[in-house]
Short mmCIF file of C-alpha atoms in Angstrom, two decimals:
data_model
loop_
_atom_site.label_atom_id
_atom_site.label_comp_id
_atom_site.label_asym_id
_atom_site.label_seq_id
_atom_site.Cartn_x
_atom_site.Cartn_y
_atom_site.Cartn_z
CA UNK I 1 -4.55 -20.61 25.15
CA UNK I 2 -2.18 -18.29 23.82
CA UNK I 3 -3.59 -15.78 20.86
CA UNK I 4 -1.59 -15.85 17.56
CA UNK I 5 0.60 -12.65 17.41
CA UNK I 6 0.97 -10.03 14.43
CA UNK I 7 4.18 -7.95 14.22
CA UNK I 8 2.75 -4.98 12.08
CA UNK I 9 6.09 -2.60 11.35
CA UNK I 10 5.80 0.79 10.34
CA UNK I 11 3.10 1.85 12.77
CA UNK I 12 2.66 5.29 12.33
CA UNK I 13 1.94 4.98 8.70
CA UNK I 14 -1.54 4.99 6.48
CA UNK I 15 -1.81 0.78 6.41
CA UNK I 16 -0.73 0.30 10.06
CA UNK I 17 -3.34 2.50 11.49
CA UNK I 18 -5.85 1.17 8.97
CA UNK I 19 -5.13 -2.27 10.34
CA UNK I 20 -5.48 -0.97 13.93
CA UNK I 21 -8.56 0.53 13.31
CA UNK I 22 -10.28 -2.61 12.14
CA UNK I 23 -7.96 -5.12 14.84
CA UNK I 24 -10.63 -5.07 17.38
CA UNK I 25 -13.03 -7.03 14.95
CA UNK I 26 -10.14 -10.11 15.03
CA UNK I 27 -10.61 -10.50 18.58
CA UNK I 28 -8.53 -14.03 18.44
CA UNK I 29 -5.02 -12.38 17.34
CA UNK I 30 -3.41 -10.17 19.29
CA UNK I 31 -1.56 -6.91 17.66
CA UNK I 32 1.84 -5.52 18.10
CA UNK I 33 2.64 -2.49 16.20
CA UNK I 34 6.37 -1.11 16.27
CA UNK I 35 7.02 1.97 14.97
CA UNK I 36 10.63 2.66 13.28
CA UNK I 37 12.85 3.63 16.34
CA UNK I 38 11.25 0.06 18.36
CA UNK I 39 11.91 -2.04 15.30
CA UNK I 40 15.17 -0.71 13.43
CA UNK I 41 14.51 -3.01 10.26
CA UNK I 42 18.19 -1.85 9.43
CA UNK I 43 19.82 -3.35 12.91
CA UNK I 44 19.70 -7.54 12.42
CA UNK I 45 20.20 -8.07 16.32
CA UNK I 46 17.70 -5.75 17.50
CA UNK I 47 14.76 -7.33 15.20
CA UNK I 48 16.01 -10.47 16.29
CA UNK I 49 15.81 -9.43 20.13
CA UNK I 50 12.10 -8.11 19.04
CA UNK I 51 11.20 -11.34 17.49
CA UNK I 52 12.36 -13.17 20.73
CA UNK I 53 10.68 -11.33 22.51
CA UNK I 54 7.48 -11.31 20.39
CA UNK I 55 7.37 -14.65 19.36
CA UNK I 56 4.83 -13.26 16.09
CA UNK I 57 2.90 -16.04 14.21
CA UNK I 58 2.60 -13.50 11.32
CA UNK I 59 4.96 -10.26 10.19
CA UNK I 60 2.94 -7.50 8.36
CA UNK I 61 5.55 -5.24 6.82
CA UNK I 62 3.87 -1.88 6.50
CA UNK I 63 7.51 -0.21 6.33
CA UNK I 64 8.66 1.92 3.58
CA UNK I 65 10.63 4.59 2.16
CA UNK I 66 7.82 6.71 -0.22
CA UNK I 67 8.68 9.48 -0.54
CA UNK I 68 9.34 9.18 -4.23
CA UNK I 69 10.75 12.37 -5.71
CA UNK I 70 13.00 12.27 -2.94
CA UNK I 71 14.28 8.83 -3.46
CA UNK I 72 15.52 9.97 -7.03
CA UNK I 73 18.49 12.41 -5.12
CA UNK I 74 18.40 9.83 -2.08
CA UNK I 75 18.88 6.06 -3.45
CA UNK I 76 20.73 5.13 -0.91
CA UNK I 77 17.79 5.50 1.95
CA UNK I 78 15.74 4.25 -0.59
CA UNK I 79 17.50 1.17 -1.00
CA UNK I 80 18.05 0.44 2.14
CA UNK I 81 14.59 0.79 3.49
CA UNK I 82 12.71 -0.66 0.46
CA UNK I 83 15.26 -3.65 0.02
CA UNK I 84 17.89 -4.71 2.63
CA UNK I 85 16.20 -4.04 5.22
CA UNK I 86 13.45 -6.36 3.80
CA UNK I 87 15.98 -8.80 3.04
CA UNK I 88 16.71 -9.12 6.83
CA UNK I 89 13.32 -8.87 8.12
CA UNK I 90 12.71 -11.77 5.45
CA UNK I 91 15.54 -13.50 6.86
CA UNK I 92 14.47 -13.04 10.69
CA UNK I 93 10.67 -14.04 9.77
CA UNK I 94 12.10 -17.50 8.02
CA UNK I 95 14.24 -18.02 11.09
CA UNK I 96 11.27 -17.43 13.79
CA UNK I 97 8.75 -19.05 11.05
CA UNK I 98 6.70 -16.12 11.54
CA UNK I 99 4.85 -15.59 8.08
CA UNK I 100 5.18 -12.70 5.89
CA UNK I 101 3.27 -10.15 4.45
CA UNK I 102 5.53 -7.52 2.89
CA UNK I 103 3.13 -4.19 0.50
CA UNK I 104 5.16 -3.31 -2.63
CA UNK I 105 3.49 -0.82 -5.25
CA UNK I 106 2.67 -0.37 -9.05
CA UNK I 107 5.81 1.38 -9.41
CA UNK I 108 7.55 -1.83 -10.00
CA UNK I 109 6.18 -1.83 -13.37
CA UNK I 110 7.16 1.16 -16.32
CA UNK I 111 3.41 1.96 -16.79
CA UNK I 112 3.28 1.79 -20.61
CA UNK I 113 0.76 -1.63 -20.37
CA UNK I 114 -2.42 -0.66 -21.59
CA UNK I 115 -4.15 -3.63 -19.61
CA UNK I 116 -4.42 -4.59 -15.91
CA UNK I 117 -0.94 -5.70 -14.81
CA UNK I 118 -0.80 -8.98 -14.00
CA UNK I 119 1.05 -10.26 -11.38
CA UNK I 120 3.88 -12.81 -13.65
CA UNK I 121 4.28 -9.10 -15.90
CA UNK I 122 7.97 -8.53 -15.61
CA UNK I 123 8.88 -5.41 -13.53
CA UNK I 124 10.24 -2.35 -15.21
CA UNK I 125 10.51 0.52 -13.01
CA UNK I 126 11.25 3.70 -14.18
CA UNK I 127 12.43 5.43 -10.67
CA UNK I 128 14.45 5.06 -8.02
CA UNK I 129 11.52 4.43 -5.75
CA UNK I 130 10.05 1.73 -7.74
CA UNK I 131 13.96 0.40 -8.32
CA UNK I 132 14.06 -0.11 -4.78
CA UNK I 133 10.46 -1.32 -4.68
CA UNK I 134 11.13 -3.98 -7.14
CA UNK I 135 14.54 -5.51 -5.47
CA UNK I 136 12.85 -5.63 -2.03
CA UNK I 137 10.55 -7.83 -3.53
CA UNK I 138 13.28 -10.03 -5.26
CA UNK I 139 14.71 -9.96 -1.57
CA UNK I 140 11.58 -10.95 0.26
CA UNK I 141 11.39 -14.15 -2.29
CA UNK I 142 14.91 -15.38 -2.30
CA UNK I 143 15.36 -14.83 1.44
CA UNK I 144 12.06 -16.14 2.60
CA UNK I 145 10.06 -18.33 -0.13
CA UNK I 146 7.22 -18.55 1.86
CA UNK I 147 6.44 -14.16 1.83
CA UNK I 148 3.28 -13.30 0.24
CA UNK I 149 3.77 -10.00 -1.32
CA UNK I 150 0.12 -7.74 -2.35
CA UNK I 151 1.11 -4.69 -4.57
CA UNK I 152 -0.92 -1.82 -4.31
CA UNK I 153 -1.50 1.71 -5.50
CA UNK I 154 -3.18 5.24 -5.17
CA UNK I 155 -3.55 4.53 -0.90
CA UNK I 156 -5.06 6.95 0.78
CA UNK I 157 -7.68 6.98 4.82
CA UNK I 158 -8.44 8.95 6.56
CA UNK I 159 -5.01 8.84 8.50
CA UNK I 160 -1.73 10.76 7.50
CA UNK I 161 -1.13 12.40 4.74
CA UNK I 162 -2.44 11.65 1.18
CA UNK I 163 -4.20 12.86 -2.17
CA UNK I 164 -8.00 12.84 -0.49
CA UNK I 165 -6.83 14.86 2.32
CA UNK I 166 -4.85 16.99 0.64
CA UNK I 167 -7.24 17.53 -2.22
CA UNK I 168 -10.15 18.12 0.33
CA UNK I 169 -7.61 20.86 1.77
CA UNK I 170 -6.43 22.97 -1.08
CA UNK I 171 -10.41 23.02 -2.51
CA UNK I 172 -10.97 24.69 0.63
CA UNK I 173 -7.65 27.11 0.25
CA UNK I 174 -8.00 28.00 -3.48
CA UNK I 175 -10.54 28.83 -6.03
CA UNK I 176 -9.25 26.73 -8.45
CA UNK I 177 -6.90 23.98 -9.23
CA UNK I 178 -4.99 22.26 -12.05
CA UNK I 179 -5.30 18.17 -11.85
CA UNK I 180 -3.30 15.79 -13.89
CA UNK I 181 -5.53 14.03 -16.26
CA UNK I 182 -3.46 11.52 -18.30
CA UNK I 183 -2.61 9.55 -15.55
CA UNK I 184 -4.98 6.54 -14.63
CA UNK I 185 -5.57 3.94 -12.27
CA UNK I 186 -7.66 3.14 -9.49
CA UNK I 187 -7.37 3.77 -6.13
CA UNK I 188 -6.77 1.76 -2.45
CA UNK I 189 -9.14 2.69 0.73
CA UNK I 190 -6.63 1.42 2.75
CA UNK I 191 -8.89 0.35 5.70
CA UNK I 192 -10.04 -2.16 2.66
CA UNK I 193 -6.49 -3.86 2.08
CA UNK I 194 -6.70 -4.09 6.13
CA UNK I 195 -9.35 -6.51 5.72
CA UNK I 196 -7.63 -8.43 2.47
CA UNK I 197 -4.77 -8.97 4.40
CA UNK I 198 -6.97 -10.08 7.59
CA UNK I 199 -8.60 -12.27 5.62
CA UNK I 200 -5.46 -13.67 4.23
CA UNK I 201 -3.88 -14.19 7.82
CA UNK I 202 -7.70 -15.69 9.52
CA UNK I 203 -7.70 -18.14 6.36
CA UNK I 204 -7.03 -21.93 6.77
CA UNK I 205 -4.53 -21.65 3.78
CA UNK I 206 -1.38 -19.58 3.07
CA UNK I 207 -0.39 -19.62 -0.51
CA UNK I 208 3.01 -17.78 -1.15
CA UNK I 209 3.86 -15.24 -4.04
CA UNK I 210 2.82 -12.24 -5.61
CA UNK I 211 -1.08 -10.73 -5.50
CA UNK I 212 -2.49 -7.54 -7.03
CA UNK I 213 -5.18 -5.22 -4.62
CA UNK I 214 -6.80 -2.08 -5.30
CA UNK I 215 -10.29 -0.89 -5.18
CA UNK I 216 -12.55 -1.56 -8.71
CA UNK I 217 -12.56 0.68 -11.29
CA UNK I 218 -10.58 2.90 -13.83
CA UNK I 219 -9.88 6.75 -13.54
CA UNK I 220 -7.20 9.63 -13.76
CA UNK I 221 -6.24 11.56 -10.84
CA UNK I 222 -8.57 14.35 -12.08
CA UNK I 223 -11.43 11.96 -11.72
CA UNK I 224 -10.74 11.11 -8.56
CA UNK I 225 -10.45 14.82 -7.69
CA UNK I 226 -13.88 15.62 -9.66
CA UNK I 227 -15.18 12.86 -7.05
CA UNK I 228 -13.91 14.52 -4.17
CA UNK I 229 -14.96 18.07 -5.00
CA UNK I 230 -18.87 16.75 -5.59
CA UNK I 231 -18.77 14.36 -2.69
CA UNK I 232 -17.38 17.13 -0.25
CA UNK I 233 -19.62 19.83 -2.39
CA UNK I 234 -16.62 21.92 -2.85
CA UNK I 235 -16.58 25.17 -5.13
CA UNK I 236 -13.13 25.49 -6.39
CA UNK I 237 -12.93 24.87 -10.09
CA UNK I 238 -10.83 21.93 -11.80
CA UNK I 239 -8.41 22.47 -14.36
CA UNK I 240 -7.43 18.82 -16.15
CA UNK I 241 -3.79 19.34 -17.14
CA UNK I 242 -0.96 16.45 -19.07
CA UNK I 243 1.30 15.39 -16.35
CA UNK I 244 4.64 17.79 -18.22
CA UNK I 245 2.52 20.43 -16.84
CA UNK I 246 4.16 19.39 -13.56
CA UNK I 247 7.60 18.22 -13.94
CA UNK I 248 8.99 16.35 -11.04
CA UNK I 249 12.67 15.15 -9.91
CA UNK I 250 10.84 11.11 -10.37
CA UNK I 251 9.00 9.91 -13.52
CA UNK I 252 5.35 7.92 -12.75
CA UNK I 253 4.05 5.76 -14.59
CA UNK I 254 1.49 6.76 -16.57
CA UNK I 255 -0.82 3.55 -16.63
CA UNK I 256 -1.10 1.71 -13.10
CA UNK I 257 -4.29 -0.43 -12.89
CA UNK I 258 -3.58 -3.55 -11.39
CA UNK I 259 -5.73 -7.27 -12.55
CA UNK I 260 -6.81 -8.06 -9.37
CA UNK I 261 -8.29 -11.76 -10.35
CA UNK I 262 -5.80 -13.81 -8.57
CA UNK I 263 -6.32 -12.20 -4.94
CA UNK I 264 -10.52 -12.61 -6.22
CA UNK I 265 -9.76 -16.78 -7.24
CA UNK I 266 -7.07 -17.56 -4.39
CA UNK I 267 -8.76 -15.60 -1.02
CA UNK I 268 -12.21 -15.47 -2.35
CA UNK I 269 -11.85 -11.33 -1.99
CA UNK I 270 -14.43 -9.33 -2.84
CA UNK I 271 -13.33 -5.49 -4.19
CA UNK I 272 -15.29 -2.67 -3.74
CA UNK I 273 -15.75 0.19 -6.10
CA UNK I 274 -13.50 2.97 -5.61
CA UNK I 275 -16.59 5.43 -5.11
CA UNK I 276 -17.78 3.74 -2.72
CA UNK I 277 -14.59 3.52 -0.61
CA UNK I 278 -14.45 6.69 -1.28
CA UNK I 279 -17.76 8.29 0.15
CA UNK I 280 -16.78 6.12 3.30
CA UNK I 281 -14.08 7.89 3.70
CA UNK I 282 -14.82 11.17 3.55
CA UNK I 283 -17.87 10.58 5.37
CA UNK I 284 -15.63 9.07 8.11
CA UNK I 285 -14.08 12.42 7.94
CA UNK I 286 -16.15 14.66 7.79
CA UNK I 287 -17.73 12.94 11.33
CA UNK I 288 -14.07 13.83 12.50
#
């Protein structure tokens, strides 16, 4: 018998390779990952010729335009990476009733909340990035009802390029550094979405809409740094600084934990703490 088929787009990027890492454990799917240049998400006939060819019982769209200071001089790459181009891979997956699962951010909402944001919270973004964020998701919905959507924040693994990695860098480069402290959320191991969205995709049941993942806890980007420094035993010395201390081209929101109940209730998820994600991943590594 023929294994069920995931499309997984954007392959060379943090979540793709996360999911790769882990496929070998879901031994009854088999994995296709396309990178950008064998799945054009902007060229209709092409994904449709992929799709054909495919045949995949479930999309993963791990595709995205973030680079977000960027974005605020480039809206029209944004825009069409982050929203018509999920409009037609929405379209194409409702065609070839391949389910899908499209990753959005926190930067959908204005990050003034001072509570978890829940998924029904209405969307406010407050750059282009999460702009284009926000109508991709309005996209996915209208053009495919049946797109589950998980919003996410704060990824980083041990692949590609991110705020562990980069942090464990410069401590090694400099003697000290300044860290933004007013900030906060929590952040995503993204090997641990992997498995969420495994989970979601082995399950008997597919419930549609919006969900909420990142790893447990609360902190400010100069926690998380703090964390790396002791975990890595680092020397350089950490300066907490207000985010004006470094103005950039895009705003960020200033508050982005997400209430992560309803992917607990629906899926039956369980979240880990961010330290502890975190120690795996630096031990990972620091194995190399």
């Amino acid at each position: 018998m023929q294994k069920p088929k995931i499309l997984i787009t954007g392959a060379g990027g943090q979540l793709a390779k996360s999911i790769a890492g882990i496929a070998d454990r879901y031994p009854r799917f088999e994995f296709v990952f396309l990178t950008k240049a064998a799945l054009p998400l902007d060229d209709r006939a092409k994904m449709e010729a992929v799709f054909e060819a495919v045949q995949p019982q479930f999309c993963i769209n791990c595709a995205a335009y973030t680079a977000v200071d960027k974005a605020e001089s480039g809206k029209e790459s944004a825009f069409l990476i982050n929203a018509e181009a999920v409009k037609e891979l929405a379209k194409t997956c409702a065609g070839w009733r391949s389910k899908l699962i499209h990753i959005s951010t926190d930067y959908v909402f204005n990050g003034l909340s001072s509570v978890p944001y829940k998924e029904s919270d209405p969307v406010d973004p407050i750059n282009i990035y999460g702009a284009s964020k926000a109508k991709g998701e309005a996209l996915a919905i209208a053009y495919d009802p049946e797109t589950i959507i998980i919003r996410t924040a704060w990824v980083y693994s041990e692949y590609g390029s991110n705020f562990v990695k980069t942090m464990i860098r410069l401590m090694k480069e400099k003697e000290q550094l300044n860290i933004v402290n007013d900030q906060v959320g929590s952040p995503t191991y993204a090997p641990d979405l992997a498995h969420v969205i495994m989970k979601i995709i082995s399950s008997t049941h597919w419930l549609p809409g919006i969900y909420h993942y990142c790893n447990e806890g609360r902190i400010s980007w100069y926690d998380f740094a703090v964390a790396i420094k002791e975990m890595t035993g680092a020397g350089c010395f950490l300066h907490p600084v207000p985010a004006t201390a470094y103005p950039t081209p895009a705003k960020r929101p200033a508050y982005s934990l997400l209430d992560t109940s309803k992917i607990r209730e629906k899926y039956g998820v369980s979240i880990p703490l961010w330290n502890d994600s975190l120690k795996k991943c630096i031990h990972h590594l620091q194995q190399g």
